[in-house]
């Protein structure tokens, strides 16, 4: 590694650390695993930097490395598909839902609805909301066509809305009886 | 009875609230540097290099410069220039640490 490579790596680390971490969070659903995978991704980026020929954009290359690292992590831990309480937002959401469960107008545990989605849908939903609702960014990060991202997001939102309406209907029926 | 639009609005609002501003942990970059062995050497070299260049410029000016200007003038000027170089170096290091 030359000084120039070190400098380039520093720039990449500074620019992409949050995005790679969010991608790993969305794919793995666990903050601790995401941190480990994101670090491993940057180690791979550092090792591969000298061989990078610029055939694709740097961001495409970096996200591909991060996705592959996450897929390796998922393969070594296939038993759990639930969102971890350590994922950013999950604990807060669960606490809000639990706190509200005593009152008459309880707020929904949306993260639970997200956890029930198929894996592809869940990744798109999480990343879409973490990346300030940019379809293009989500497509780039997940390496999917833009149309697929929109389709997955539409289906995921529809499924979650249906689950929420069904839960609300059950709740109203319970109140009525 | 809740309709689909209302359900979607609730879901979107809750997800925005839960997932907004997710960032890598504070020590993330430092831990990556530890694992890769990447150091802050370039920034140190920058700092040392620019300080050296400025010191050399001051020395040359002192040697070849016009004699009518008092020599005493160059010492504080050299120190000031080196202080500026040092500040730039420290600033780049702090930025790197962030």
CSV table of N, CA, C and O in Angstrom, one decimal, chain B residues 16-94:
chain,number,residue,atom,x,y,z
B,16,UNK,N,-40.0,6.5,9.5
B,16,UNK,CA,-39.1,7.7,9.4
B,16,UNK,C,-38.5,8.0,10.8
B,16,UNK,O,-37.4,8.3,10.9
B,17,UNK,N,-39.4,8.0,11.8
B,17,UNK,CA,-39.0,8.3,13.1
B,17,UNK,C,-38.0,7.3,13.7
B,17,UNK,O,-37.0,7.7,14.3
B,18,UNK,N,-38.2,6.0,13.3
B,18,UNK,CA,-37.3,5.0,13.9
B,18,UNK,C,-36.0,4.9,13.2
B,18,UNK,O,-35.0,4.6,13.8
B,19,UNK,N,-36.0,5.2,11.9
B,19,UNK,CA,-34.7,4.9,11.1
B,19,UNK,C,-34.0,6.2,10.7
B,19,UNK,O,-33.0,6.1,10.0
B,20,UNK,N,-34.5,7.4,11.0
B,20,UNK,CA,-33.9,8.6,10.6
B,20,UNK,C,-32.5,8.8,11.3
B,20,UNK,O,-32.4,8.6,12.5
B,21,UNK,N,-31.5,9.2,10.5
B,21,UNK,CA,-30.2,9.5,11.1
B,21,UNK,C,-29.4,8.4,11.6
B,21,UNK,O,-28.6,8.5,12.5
B,22,UNK,N,-29.6,7.2,11.0
B,22,UNK,CA,-28.7,6.0,11.4
B,22,UNK,C,-27.3,6.3,10.9
B,22,UNK,O,-27.1,6.5,9.7
B,23,UNK,N,-26.4,6.2,11.7
B,23,UNK,CA,-25.0,6.4,11.3
B,23,UNK,C,-24.0,5.4,11.9
B,23,UNK,O,-24.4,4.7,12.9
B,24,UNK,N,-22.9,5.2,11.3
B,24,UNK,CA,-21.9,4.3,11.9
B,24,UNK,C,-21.5,4.8,13.3
B,24,UNK,O,-21.5,6.0,13.5
B,25,UNK,N,-21.2,3.9,14.2
B,25,UNK,CA,-20.8,4.3,15.5
B,25,UNK,C,-19.5,5.2,15.5
B,25,UNK,O,-18.8,5.2,14.5
B,26,UNK,N,-19.4,5.9,16.6
B,26,UNK,CA,-18.3,6.9,16.6
B,26,UNK,C,-16.9,6.4,16.4
B,26,UNK,O,-16.1,7.0,15.8
B,27,UNK,N,-16.7,5.2,17.0
B,27,UNK,CA,-15.3,4.6,16.9
B,27,UNK,C,-15.1,3.7,15.6
B,27,UNK,O,-14.1,3.1,15.5
B,28,UNK,N,-16.1,3.7,14.8
B,28,UNK,CA,-16.1,2.9,13.6
B,28,UNK,C,-14.8,3.0,12.7
B,28,UNK,O,-14.1,2.1,12.5
B,29,UNK,N,-14.6,4.3,12.3
B,29,UNK,CA,-13.4,4.6,11.5
B,29,UNK,C,-12.1,4.2,12.1
B,29,UNK,O,-11.2,3.6,11.5
B,30,UNK,N,-12.0,4.5,13.4
B,30,UNK,CA,-10.8,4.2,14.2
B,30,UNK,C,-10.5,2.7,14.2
B,30,UNK,O,-9.4,2.2,14.1
B,31,UNK,N,-11.6,1.9,14.4
B,31,UNK,CA,-11.5,0.5,14.5
B,31,UNK,C,-11.1,-0.1,13.1
B,31,UNK,O,-10.3,-1.1,13.0
B,32,UNK,N,-11.6,0.5,12.0
B,32,UNK,CA,-11.3,0.0,10.7
B,32,UNK,C,-9.8,0.3,10.5
B,32,UNK,O,-9.0,-0.5,9.9
B,33,UNK,N,-9.3,1.5,10.9
B,33,UNK,CA,-7.9,1.8,10.7
B,33,UNK,C,-7.0,0.9,11.4
B,33,UNK,O,-6.0,0.4,11.0
B,34,UNK,N,-7.5,0.4,12.6
B,34,UNK,CA,-6.7,-0.5,13.4
B,34,UNK,C,-6.6,-1.8,12.7
B,34,UNK,O,-5.5,-2.5,12.7
B,35,UNK,N,-7.7,-2.2,12.1
B,35,UNK,CA,-7.7,-3.5,11.4
B,35,UNK,C,-6.9,-3.5,10.1
B,35,UNK,O,-6.4,-4.5,9.7
B,36,UNK,N,-6.9,-2.4,9.4
B,36,UNK,CA,-6.2,-2.3,8.1
B,36,UNK,C,-4.8,-1.9,8.3
B,36,UNK,O,-3.9,-2.1,7.4
B,37,UNK,N,-4.4,-1.3,9.4
B,37,UNK,CA,-3.1,-0.8,9.6
B,37,UNK,C,-2.8,0.6,8.9
B,37,UNK,O,-1.7,1.0,8.8
B,38,UNK,N,-3.9,1.1,8.4
B,38,UNK,CA,-3.8,2.5,7.7
B,38,UNK,C,-3.5,3.5,8.8
B,38,UNK,O,-4.2,3.5,9.9
B,39,UNK,N,-2.5,4.3,8.6
B,39,UNK,CA,-2.1,5.2,9.6
B,39,UNK,C,-2.4,6.7,9.2
B,39,UNK,O,-2.9,6.9,8.1
B,40,UNK,N,-2.1,7.6,10.0
B,40,UNK,CA,-2.3,9.0,9.7
B,40,UNK,C,-1.0,9.6,9.1
B,40,UNK,O,-0.7,10.7,9.1
B,41,UNK,N,-0.1,8.6,8.6
B,41,UNK,CA,1.2,9.0,8.1
B,41,UNK,C,1.1,10.1,7.0
B,41,UNK,O,1.9,11.1,7.1
B,42,UNK,N,0.2,10.0,6.1
B,42,UNK,CA,0.2,11.1,5.0
B,42,UNK,C,0.0,12.5,5.6
B,42,UNK,O,0.6,13.4,5.2
B,43,UNK,N,-0.9,12.6,6.6
B,43,UNK,CA,-1.1,13.9,7.2
B,43,UNK,C,0.1,14.4,7.9
B,43,UNK,O,0.5,15.5,7.9
B,44,UNK,N,0.8,13.4,8.6
B,44,UNK,CA,2.1,13.8,9.3
B,44,UNK,C,3.1,14.3,8.3
B,44,UNK,O,3.8,15.3,8.5
B,45,UNK,N,3.2,13.5,7.2
B,45,UNK,CA,4.2,13.9,6.2
B,45,UNK,C,3.9,15.3,5.6
B,45,UNK,O,4.8,16.1,5.3
B,46,UNK,N,2.6,15.5,5.4
B,46,UNK,CA,2.1,16.8,4.9
B,46,UNK,C,2.6,17.9,5.9
B,46,UNK,O,3.2,18.9,5.4
B,47,UNK,N,2.4,17.7,7.1
B,47,UNK,CA,2.7,18.7,8.1
B,47,UNK,C,4.2,18.9,8.2
B,47,UNK,O,4.7,20.1,8.1
B,48,UNK,N,5.0,17.8,8.2
B,48,UNK,CA,6.4,17.9,8.3
B,48,UNK,C,7.0,18.6,7.0
B,48,UNK,O,7.8,19.5,7.1
B,49,UNK,N,6.4,18.2,5.9
B,49,UNK,CA,6.9,18.7,4.6
B,49,UNK,C,6.7,20.2,4.4
B,49,UNK,O,7.6,20.9,4.1
B,50,UNK,N,5.5,20.6,4.7
B,50,UNK,CA,5.2,22.0,4.5
B,50,UNK,C,6.0,22.9,5.5
B,50,UNK,O,6.4,24.0,5.2
B,51,UNK,N,6.1,22.4,6.7
B,51,UNK,CA,6.9,23.1,7.7
B,51,UNK,C,8.3,23.2,7.3
B,51,UNK,O,8.9,24.3,7.3
B,52,UNK,N,8.9,22.1,6.7
B,52,UNK,CA,10.2,22.2,6.2
B,52,UNK,C,10.4,23.1,5.0
B,52,UNK,O,11.4,23.9,5.0
B,53,UNK,N,9.4,23.1,4.1
B,53,UNK,CA,9.5,24.0,3.0
B,53,UNK,C,9.5,25.5,3.4
B,53,UNK,O,10.3,26.3,3.0
B,54,UNK,N,8.6,25.8,4.4
B,54,UNK,CA,8.5,27.2,4.9
B,54,UNK,C,9.8,27.6,5.6
B,54,UNK,O,10.3,28.7,5.5
B,55,UNK,N,10.3,26.6,6.4
B,55,UNK,CA,11.6,26.9,7.1
B,55,UNK,C,12.7,27.2,6.2
B,55,UNK,O,13.5,28.1,6.3
B,56,UNK,N,12.8,26.4,5.1
B,56,UNK,CA,13.8,26.5,4.1
B,56,UNK,C,13.7,27.9,3.4
B,56,UNK,O,14.7,28.6,3.1
B,57,UNK,N,12.4,28.2,3.1
B,57,UNK,CA,12.2,29.5,2.4
B,57,UNK,C,12.7,30.7,3.3
B,57,UNK,O,13.3,31.6,2.8
B,58,UNK,N,12.4,30.5,4.6
B,58,UNK,CA,12.8,31.6,5.5
B,58,UNK,C,14.3,31.7,5.6
B,58,UNK,O,14.9,32.8,5.6
B,59,UNK,N,15.0,30.5,5.6
B,59,UNK,CA,16.4,30.5,5.7
B,59,UNK,C,17.1,31.1,4.4
B,59,UNK,O,18.0,31.8,4.5
B,60,UNK,N,16.5,30.7,3.3
B,60,UNK,CA,17.1,31.3,2.0
B,60,UNK,C,16.9,32.8,1.9
B,60,UNK,O,17.8,33.5,1.5
B,61,UNK,N,15.7,33.2,2.4
B,61,UNK,CA,15.4,34.6,2.4
B,61,UNK,C,16.4,35.3,3.3
B,61,UNK,O,16.9,36.4,3.0
B,62,UNK,N,16.7,34.7,4.4
B,62,UNK,CA,17.6,35.3,5.4
B,62,UNK,C,19.0,35.4,4.8
B,62,UNK,O,19.7,36.4,5.0
B,63,UNK,N,19.4,34.4,4.0
B,63,UNK,CA,20.8,34.4,3.4
B,63,UNK,C,20.9,35.3,2.2
B,63,UNK,O,21.9,36.0,2.0
B,64,UNK,N,19.9,35.2,1.3
B,64,UNK,CA,20.0,35.9,0.0
B,64,UNK,C,19.2,37.2,0.0
B,64,UNK,O,19.4,38.0,-0.9
B,65,UNK,N,18.4,37.4,1.0
B,65,UNK,CA,17.5,38.6,1.0
B,65,UNK,C,18.3,39.9,1.1
B,65,UNK,O,19.4,39.9,1.4
B,66,UNK,N,17.6,41.0,0.9
B,66,UNK,CA,18.2,42.3,1.0
B,66,UNK,C,18.7,42.6,2.4
B,66,UNK,O,18.0,42.3,3.4
B,67,UNK,N,19.9,43.1,2.5
B,67,UNK,CA,20.5,43.3,3.8
B,67,UNK,C,19.9,44.5,4.6
B,67,UNK,O,20.1,44.5,5.8
B,68,UNK,N,19.3,45.4,3.8
B,68,UNK,CA,18.8,46.6,4.5
B,68,UNK,C,17.7,46.3,5.5
B,68,UNK,O,17.4,47.0,6.4
B,69,UNK,N,17.0,45.2,5.2
B,69,UNK,CA,15.9,44.8,6.1
B,69,UNK,C,16.5,44.1,7.3
B,69,UNK,O,17.4,43.2,7.1
B,70,UNK,N,16.2,44.4,8.4
B,70,UNK,CA,16.8,43.9,9.6
B,70,UNK,C,16.6,42.4,9.7
B,70,UNK,O,15.5,41.8,9.4
B,71,UNK,N,17.7,41.6,10.1
B,71,UNK,CA,17.6,40.2,10.2
B,71,UNK,C,16.6,39.8,11.3
B,71,UNK,O,15.9,38.7,11.1
B,72,UNK,N,16.4,40.6,12.3
B,72,UNK,CA,15.5,40.3,13.3
B,72,UNK,C,14.1,40.0,12.8
B,72,UNK,O,13.3,39.4,13.4
B,73,UNK,N,13.8,40.7,11.7
B,73,UNK,CA,12.4,40.6,11.1
B,73,UNK,C,12.1,39.2,10.7
B,73,UNK,O,10.9,38.7,10.7
B,74,UNK,N,13.1,38.4,10.2
B,74,UNK,CA,12.9,37.1,9.6
B,74,UNK,C,12.6,36.0,10.7
B,74,UNK,O,11.9,35.1,10.4
B,75,UNK,N,13.1,36.2,11.8
B,75,UNK,CA,13.0,35.1,12.8
B,75,UNK,C,11.5,35.0,13.2
B,75,UNK,O,10.9,33.9,13.1
B,76,UNK,N,10.9,36.1,13.6
B,76,UNK,CA,9.4,36.0,14.0
B,76,UNK,C,8.6,35.6,12.8
B,76,UNK,O,7.6,34.9,12.9
B,77,UNK,N,9.0,36.1,11.6
B,77,UNK,CA,8.2,35.7,10.4
B,77,UNK,C,8.3,34.2,10.1
B,77,UNK,O,7.3,33.6,9.8
B,78,UNK,N,9.5,33.7,10.3
B,78,UNK,CA,9.7,32.2,10.1
B,78,UNK,C,8.9,31.4,11.1
B,78,UNK,O,8.2,30.5,10.8
B,79,UNK,N,8.9,31.9,12.3
B,79,UNK,CA,8.2,31.2,13.4
B,79,UNK,C,6.7,31.3,13.1
B,79,UNK,O,6.0,30.3,13.2
B,80,UNK,N,6.2,32.5,12.6
B,80,UNK,CA,4.8,32.6,12.3
B,80,UNK,C,4.4,31.7,11.2
B,80,UNK,O,3.3,31.0,11.3
B,81,UNK,N,5.2,31.6,10.2
B,81,UNK,CA,4.9,30.7,9.0
B,81,UNK,C,4.9,29.3,9.5
B,81,UNK,O,4.0,28.5,9.1
B,82,UNK,N,5.8,28.9,10.3
B,82,UNK,CA,5.8,27.5,10.8
B,82,UNK,C,4.6,27.2,11.7
B,82,UNK,O,4.1,26.1,11.6
B,83,UNK,N,4.2,28.2,12.4
B,83,UNK,CA,3.0,28.1,13.3
B,83,UNK,C,1.8,27.8,12.4
B,83,UNK,O,0.9,27.0,12.7
B,84,UNK,N,1.7,28.6,11.3
B,84,UNK,CA,0.6,28.4,10.3
B,84,UNK,C,0.6,27.0,9.8
B,84,UNK,O,-0.4,26.3,9.8
B,85,UNK,N,1.8,26.5,9.4
B,85,UNK,CA,1.9,25.2,8.8
B,85,UNK,C,1.5,24.1,9.9
B,85,UNK,O,0.8,23.1,9.6
B,86,UNK,N,1.9,24.4,11.1
B,86,UNK,CA,1.5,23.5,12.2
B,86,UNK,C,0.0,23.4,12.4
B,86,UNK,O,-0.6,22.3,12.6
B,87,UNK,N,-0.6,24.6,12.4
B,87,UNK,CA,-2.1,24.7,12.5
B,87,UNK,C,-2.8,23.9,11.4
B,87,UNK,O,-3.7,23.2,11.7
B,88,UNK,N,-2.3,24.1,10.2
B,88,UNK,CA,-2.9,23.4,9.1
B,88,UNK,C,-2.8,21.9,9.3
B,88,UNK,O,-3.7,21.1,9.1
B,89,UNK,N,-1.6,21.4,9.7
B,89,UNK,CA,-1.4,20.0,10.0
B,89,UNK,C,-2.3,19.5,11.1
B,89,UNK,O,-2.9,18.4,10.9
B,90,UNK,N,-2.4,20.2,12.2
B,90,UNK,CA,-3.2,19.8,13.3
B,90,UNK,C,-4.7,19.8,12.9
B,90,UNK,O,-5.4,18.9,13.2
B,91,UNK,N,-5.1,20.8,12.1
B,91,UNK,CA,-6.5,20.8,11.6
B,91,UNK,C,-6.8,19.6,10.7
B,91,UNK,O,-7.8,18.9,10.9
B,92,UNK,N,-5.9,19.2,9.9
B,92,UNK,CA,-6.1,18.1,9.0
B,92,UNK,C,-6.2,16.8,9.8
B,92,UNK,O,-7.0,15.9,9.5
B,93,UNK,N,-5.4,16.7,10.9
B,93,UNK,CA,-5.4,15.5,11.8
B,93,UNK,C,-6.7,15.5,12.5
B,93,UNK,O,-7.3,14.4,12.6
B,94,UNK,N,-7.2,16.6,13.0
B,94,UNK,CA,-8.5,16.6,13.7
B,94,UNK,C,-9.6,16.2,12.8
B,94,UNK,O,-10.5,15.5,13.2
